[in-house]
PDB file of C-alpha atoms in Angstrom:
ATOM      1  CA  UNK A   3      32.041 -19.114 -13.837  1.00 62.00           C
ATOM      2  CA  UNK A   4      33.239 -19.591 -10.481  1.00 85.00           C
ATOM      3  CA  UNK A   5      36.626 -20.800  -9.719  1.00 91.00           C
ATOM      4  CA  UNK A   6      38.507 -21.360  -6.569  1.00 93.00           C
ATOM      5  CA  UNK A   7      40.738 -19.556  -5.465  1.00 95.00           C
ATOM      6  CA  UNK A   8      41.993 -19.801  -2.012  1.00 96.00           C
ATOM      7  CA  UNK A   9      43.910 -22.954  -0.947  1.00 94.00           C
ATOM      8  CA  UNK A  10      44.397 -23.489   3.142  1.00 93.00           C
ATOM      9  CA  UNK A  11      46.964 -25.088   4.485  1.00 93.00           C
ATOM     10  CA  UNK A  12      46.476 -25.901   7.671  1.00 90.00           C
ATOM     11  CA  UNK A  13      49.497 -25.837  10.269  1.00 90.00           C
ATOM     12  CA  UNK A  14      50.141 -25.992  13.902  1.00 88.00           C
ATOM     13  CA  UNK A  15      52.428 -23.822  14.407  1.00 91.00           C
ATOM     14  CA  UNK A  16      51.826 -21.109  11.981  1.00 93.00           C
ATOM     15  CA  UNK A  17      55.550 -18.983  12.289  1.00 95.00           C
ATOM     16  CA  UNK A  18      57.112 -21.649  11.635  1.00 96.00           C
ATOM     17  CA  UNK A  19      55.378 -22.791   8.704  1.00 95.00           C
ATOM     18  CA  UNK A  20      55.579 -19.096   7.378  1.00 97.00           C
ATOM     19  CA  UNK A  21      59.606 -19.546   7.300  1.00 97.00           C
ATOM     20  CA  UNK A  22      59.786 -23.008   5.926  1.00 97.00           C
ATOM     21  CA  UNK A  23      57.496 -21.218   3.120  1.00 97.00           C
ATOM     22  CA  UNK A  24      59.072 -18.082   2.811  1.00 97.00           C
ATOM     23  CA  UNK A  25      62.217 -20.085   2.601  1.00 97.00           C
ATOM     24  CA  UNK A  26      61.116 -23.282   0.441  1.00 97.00           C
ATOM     25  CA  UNK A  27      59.064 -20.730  -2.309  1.00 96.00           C
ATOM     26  CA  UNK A  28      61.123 -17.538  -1.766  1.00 95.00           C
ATOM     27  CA  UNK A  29      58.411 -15.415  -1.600  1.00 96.00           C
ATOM     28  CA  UNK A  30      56.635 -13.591   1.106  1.00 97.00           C
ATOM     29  CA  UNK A  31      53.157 -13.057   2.097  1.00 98.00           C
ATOM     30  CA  UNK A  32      50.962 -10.347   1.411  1.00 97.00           C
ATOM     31  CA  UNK A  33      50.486 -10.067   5.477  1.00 96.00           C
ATOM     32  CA  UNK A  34      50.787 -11.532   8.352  1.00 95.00           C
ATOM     33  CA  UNK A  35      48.195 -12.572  11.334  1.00 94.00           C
ATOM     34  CA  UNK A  36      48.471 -14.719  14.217  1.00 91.00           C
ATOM     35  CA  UNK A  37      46.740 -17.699  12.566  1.00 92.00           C
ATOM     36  CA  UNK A  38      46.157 -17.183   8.677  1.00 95.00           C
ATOM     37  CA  UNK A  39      49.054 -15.861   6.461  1.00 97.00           C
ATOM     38  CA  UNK A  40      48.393 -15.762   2.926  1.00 98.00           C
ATOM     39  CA  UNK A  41      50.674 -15.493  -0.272  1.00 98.00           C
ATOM     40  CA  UNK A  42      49.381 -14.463  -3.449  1.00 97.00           C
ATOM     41  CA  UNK A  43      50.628 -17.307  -6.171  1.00 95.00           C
ATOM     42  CA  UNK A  44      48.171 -15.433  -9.139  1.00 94.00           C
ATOM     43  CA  UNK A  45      46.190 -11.940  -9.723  1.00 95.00           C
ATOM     44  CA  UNK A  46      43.160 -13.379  -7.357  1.00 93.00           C
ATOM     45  CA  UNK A  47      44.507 -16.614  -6.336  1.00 95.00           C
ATOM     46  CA  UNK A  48      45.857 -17.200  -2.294  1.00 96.00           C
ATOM     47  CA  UNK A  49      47.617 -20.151  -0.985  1.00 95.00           C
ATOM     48  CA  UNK A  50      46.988 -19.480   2.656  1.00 96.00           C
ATOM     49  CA  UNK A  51      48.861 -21.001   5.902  1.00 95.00           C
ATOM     50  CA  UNK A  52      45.953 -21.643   8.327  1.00 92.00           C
ATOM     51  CA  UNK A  53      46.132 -22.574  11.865  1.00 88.00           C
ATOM     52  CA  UNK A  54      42.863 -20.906  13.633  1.00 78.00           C
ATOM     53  CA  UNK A  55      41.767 -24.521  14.407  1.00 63.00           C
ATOM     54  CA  UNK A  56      45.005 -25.990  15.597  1.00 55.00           C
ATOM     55  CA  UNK A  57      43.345 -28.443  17.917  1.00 61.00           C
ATOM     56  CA  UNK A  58      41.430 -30.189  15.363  1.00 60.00           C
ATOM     57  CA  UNK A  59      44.407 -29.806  12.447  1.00 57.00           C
ATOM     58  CA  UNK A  60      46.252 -32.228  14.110  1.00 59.00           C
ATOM     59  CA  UNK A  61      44.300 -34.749  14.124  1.00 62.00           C
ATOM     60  CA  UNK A  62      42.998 -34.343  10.788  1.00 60.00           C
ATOM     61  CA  UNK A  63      44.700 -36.832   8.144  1.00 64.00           C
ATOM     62  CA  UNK A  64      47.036 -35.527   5.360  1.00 61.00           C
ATOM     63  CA  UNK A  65      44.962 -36.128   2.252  1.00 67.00           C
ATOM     64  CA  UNK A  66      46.004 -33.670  -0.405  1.00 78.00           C
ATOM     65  CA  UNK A  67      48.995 -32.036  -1.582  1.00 89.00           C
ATOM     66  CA  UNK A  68      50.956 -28.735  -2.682  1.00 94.00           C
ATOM     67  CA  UNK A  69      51.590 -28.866  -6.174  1.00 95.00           C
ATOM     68  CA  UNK A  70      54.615 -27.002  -7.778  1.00 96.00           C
ATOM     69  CA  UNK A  71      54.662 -27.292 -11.828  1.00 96.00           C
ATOM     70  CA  UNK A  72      57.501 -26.320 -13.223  1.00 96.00           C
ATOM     71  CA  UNK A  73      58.992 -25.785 -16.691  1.00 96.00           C
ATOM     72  CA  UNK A  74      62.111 -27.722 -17.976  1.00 94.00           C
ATOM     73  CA  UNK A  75      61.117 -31.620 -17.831  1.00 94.00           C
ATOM     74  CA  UNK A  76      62.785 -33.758 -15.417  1.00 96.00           C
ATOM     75  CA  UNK A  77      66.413 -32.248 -15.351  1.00 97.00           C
ATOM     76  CA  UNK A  78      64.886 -28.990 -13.917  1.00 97.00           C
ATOM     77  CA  UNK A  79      62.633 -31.106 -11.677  1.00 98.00           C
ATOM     78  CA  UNK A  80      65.848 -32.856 -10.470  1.00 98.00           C
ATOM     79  CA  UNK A  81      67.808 -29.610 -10.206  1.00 98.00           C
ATOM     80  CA  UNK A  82      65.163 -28.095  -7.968  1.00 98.00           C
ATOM     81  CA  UNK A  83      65.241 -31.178  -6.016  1.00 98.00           C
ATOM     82  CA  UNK A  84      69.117 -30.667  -5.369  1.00 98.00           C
ATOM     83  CA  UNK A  85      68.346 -26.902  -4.197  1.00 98.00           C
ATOM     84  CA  UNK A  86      65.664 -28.153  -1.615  1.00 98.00           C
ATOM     85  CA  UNK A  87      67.548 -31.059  -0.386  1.00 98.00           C
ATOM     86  CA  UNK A  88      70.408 -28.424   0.376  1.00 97.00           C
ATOM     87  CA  UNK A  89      67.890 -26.244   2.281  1.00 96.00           C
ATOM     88  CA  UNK A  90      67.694 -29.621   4.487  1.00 97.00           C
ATOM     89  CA  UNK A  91      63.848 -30.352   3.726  1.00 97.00           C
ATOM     90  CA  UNK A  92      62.073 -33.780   4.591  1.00 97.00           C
ATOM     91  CA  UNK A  93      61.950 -35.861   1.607  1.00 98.00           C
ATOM     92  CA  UNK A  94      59.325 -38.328   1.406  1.00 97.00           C
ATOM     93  CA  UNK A  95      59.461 -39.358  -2.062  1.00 97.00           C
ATOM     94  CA  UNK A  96      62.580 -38.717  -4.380  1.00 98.00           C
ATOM     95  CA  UNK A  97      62.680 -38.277  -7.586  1.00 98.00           C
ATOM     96  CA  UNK A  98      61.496 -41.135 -10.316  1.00 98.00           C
ATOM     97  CA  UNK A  99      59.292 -41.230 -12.910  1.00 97.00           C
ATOM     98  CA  UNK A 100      55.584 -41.385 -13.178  1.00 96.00           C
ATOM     99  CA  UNK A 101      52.540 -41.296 -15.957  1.00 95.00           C
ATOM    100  CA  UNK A 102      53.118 -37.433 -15.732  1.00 93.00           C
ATOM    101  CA  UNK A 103      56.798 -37.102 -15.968  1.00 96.00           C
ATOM    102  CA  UNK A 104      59.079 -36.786 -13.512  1.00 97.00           C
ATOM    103  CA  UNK A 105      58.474 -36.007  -9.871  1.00 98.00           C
ATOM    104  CA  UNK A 106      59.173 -36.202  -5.873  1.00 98.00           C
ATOM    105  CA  UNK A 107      57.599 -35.142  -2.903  1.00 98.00           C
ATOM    106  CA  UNK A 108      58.547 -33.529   0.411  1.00 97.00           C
ATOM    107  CA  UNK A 109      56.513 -32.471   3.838  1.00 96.00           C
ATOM    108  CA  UNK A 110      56.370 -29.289   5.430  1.00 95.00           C
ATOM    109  CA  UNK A 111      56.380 -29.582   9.210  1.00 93.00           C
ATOM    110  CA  UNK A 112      53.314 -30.188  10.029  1.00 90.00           C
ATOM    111  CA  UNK A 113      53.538 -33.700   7.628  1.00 91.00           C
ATOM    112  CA  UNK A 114      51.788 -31.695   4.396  1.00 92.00           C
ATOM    113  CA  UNK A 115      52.542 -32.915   0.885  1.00 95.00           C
ATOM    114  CA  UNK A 116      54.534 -30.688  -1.469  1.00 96.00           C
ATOM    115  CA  UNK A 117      54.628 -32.306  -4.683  1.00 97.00           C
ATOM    116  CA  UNK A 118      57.101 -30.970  -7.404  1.00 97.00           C
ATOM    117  CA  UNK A 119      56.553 -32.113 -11.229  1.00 97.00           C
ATOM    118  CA  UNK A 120      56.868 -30.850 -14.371  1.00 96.00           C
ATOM    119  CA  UNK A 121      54.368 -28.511 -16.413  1.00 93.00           C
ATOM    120  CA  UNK A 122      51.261 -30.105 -17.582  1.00 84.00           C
TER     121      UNK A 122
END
């Protein structure tokens, strides 16, 4: 069976996306091009930063978003949410709960959706 497993996100400017990532996931990527950086999250599996088509990124609409399970319920959820708020990240959702537990949402800075919630 076939399963994906690269995920593009697609940024404008594509160093400065690499730190927010670097910074937001501590991790670092497994290299590093002018337009395409990706970071191995699995054996196999690549979230990518992606900015070869920068002129038609930005005028593309946000419609999906990073997803960050973690383990722990809502107090860990809550305590990451503390750490990233420190690291001075754009909120657009804070924490509350939902049908799945608890949850909140920043951006990146190019306006992407990073959802964190708790494991399914």
């Amino acid at each position: 069976m076939r399963t994906p497993n690269l995920f593009l996100i697609y940024v404008t400017d594509v160093e400065r996306a690499t730190r927010f990532y670097n910074d937001l996931f501590e991790i670092e990527p497994r290299m590093i091009t002018p337009r395409y950086i990706p970071y191995e999250v699995a054996p196999g599996v690549l979230f990518a930063l992606w900015s070869g088509r920068c002129d038609q990124v930005t005028e593309a609409p946000r419609t999906s978003e990073v997803g960050l399970m973690i383990p722990g319920g809502g107090v860990k959820v809550d305590a990451l949410y503390d750490v990233w708020v420190a690291k001075g990240v754009t909120v657009y959702q804070e924490p509350h709960d939902d049908v799945f537990g608890r949850t909140f949402m920043i951006t990146d800075p190019d306006g992407n959706l990073i959802r964190v919630s708790p494991t399914d």
